[in-house]
Short mmCIF file of C-alpha atoms in Angstrom, two decimals:
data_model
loop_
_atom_site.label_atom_id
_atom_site.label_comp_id
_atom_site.label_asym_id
_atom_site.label_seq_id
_atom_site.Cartn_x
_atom_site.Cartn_y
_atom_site.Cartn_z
CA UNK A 23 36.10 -11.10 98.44
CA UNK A 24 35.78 -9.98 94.64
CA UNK A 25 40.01 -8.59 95.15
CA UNK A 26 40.76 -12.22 96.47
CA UNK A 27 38.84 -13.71 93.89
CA UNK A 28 40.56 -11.74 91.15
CA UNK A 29 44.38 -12.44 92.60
CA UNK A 30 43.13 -16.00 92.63
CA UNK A 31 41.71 -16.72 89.52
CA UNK A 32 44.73 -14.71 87.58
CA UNK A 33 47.95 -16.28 87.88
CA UNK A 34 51.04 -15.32 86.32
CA UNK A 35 51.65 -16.53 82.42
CA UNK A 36 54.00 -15.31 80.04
CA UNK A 37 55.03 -15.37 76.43
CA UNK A 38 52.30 -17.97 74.42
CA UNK A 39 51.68 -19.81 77.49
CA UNK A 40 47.95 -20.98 77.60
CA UNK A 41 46.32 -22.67 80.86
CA UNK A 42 43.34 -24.30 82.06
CA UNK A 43 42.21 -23.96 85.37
CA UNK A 44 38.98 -25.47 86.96
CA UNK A 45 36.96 -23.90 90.22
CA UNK A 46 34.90 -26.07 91.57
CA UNK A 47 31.55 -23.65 93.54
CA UNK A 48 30.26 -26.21 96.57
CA UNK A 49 26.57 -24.38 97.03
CA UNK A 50 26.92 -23.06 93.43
CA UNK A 51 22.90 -22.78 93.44
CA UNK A 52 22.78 -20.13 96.82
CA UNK A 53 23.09 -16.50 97.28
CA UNK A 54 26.81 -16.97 97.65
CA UNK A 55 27.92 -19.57 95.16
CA UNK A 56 25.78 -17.46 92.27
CA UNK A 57 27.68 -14.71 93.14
CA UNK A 58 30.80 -16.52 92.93
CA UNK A 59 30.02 -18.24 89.77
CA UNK A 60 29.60 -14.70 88.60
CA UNK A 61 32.36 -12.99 88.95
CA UNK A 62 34.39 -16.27 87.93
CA UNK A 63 32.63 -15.73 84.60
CA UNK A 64 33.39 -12.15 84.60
CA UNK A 65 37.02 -12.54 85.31
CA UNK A 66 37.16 -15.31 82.81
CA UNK A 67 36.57 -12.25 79.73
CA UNK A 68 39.55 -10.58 81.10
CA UNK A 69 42.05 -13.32 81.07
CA UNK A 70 42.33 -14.83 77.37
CA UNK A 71 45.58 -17.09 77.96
CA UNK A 72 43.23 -19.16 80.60
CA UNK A 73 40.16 -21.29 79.91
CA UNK A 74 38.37 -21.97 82.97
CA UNK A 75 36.38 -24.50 83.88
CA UNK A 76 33.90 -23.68 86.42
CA UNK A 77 32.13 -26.79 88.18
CA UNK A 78 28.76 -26.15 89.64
CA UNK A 79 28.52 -28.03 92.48
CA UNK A 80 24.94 -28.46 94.29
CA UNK A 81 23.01 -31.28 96.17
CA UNK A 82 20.68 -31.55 92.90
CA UNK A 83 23.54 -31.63 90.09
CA UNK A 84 21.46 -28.61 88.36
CA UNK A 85 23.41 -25.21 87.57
CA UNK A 86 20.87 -21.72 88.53
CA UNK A 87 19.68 -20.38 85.63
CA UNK A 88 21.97 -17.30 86.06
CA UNK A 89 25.13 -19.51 85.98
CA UNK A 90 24.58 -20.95 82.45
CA UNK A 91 27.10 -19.75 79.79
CA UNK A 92 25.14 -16.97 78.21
CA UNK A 93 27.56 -14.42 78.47
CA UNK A 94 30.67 -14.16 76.46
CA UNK A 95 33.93 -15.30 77.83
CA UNK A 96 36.62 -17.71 78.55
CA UNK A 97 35.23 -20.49 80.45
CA UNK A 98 32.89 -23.41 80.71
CA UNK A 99 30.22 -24.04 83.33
CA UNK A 100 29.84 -27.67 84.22
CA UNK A 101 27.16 -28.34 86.67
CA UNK A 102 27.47 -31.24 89.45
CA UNK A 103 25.46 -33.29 91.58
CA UNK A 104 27.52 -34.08 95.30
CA UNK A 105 26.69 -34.58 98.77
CA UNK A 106 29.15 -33.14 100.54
CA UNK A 107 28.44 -35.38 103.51
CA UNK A 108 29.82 -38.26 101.62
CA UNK A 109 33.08 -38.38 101.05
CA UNK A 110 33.33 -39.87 97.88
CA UNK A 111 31.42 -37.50 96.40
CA UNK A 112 32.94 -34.47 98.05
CA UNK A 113 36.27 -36.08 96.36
CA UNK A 114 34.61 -36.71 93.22
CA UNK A 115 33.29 -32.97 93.07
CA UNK A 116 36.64 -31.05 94.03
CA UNK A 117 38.80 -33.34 91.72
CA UNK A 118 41.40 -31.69 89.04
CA UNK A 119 40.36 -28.50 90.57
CA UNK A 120 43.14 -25.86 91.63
CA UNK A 121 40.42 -23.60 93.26
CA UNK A 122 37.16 -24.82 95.63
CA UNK A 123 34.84 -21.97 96.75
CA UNK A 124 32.63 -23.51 99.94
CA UNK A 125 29.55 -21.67 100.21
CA UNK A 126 27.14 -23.99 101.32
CA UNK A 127 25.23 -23.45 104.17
CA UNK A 128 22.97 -26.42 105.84
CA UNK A 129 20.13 -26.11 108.45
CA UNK A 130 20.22 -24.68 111.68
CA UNK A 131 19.12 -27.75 113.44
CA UNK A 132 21.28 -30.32 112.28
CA UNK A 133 24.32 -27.68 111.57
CA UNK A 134 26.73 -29.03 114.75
CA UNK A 135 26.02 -32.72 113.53
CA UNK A 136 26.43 -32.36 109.75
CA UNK A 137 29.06 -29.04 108.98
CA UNK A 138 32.28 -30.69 111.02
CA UNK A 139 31.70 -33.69 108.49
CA UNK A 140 31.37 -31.38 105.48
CA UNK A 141 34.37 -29.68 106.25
CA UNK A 142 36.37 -32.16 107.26
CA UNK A 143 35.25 -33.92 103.82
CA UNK A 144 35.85 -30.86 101.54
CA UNK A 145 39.31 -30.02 103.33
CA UNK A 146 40.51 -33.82 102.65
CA UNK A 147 39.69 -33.55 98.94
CA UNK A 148 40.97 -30.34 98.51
CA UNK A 149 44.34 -31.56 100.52
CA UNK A 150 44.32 -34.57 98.26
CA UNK A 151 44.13 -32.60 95.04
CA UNK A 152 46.53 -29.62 96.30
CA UNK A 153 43.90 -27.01 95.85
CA UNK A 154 43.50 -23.27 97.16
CA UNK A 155 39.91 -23.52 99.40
CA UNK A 156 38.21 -20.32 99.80
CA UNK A 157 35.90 -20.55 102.63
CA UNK A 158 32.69 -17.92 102.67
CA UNK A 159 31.22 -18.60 106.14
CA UNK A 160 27.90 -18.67 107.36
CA UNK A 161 26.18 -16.80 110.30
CA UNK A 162 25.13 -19.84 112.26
CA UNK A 163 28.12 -19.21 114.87
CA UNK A 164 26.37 -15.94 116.04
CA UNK A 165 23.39 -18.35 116.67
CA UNK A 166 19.50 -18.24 116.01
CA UNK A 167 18.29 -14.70 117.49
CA UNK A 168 16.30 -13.50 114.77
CA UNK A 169 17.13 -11.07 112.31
CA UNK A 170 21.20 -10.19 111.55
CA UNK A 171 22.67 -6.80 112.55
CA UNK A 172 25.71 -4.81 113.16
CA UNK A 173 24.85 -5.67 116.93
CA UNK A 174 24.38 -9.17 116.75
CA UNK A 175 27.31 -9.33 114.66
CA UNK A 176 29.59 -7.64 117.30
CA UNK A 177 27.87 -9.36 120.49
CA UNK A 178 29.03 -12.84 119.05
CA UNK A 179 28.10 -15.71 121.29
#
């Protein structure tokens, strides 16, 4: 993921051209997102012709305390507050972006009934504003058998 994210977040720019590009993180507050957020801020030093703007998306509108801009760099971190079950929001949250990274995950029990919505709301915004998705899957699909390994993971369901 961290080579996709680099070819990604680096596009092509020459002569005194300057850019700004803005990643929105849906589930900016998980495991996932942080790590996303992170390595958008790290990529964000070695690219000094883009400013990126890096939206922090999360059901309470409040950024982790490892995604504020403490560490030097090109970018801003803008946190969000969206419910990605409504659409309006999910349109509201992904707009002016050129890059959406969706790593949010929702509850076993009500994941067949809520995810189809989610996605079909996130892929209609990101449609509507012409930007790349990057999807990092959860490990629902294999089902709820207990702890995750190489086994489970080839079994499937």
């Amino acid at each position: 993921m961290a080579s996709m994210l680099m070819s990604l977040a680096q596009p092509a720019l020459t002569g005194s051209q300057s850019l700004t590009e803005v990643h929105v993180v849906l589930g900016a507050t998980g495991t996932v997102g942080r790590a996303v957020v992170q390595r958008l801020k790290e990529l964000s030093k070695e690219n000094d012709k883009t400013k990126t703007i890096i939206r922090l998306v999360s059901r309470s509108g409040k950024a982790a305390p490892d995604a504020a801009p403490t560490q030097p760099g090109n970018y801003v971190a803008d946190a969000h507050k969206a419910d990605l079950f409504n659409s309006a929001d999910a349109q509201d949250a992904i707009r002016g972006a050129r890059f959406v990274y969706l790593c949010v995950d929702v509850a076993w029990d009500s994941y067949g009934n809520r995810w189809p919505t989610i996605m079909s709301n996130v892929i209609a915004a990101c449609e509507k504003e012409y930007a790349v998705l990057v999807f990092a899957d959860c490990m629902w699909s294999y089902g709820n058998r207990g702890p995750s390994t190489s086994r489970v993971v080839l079994e499937g369901t």
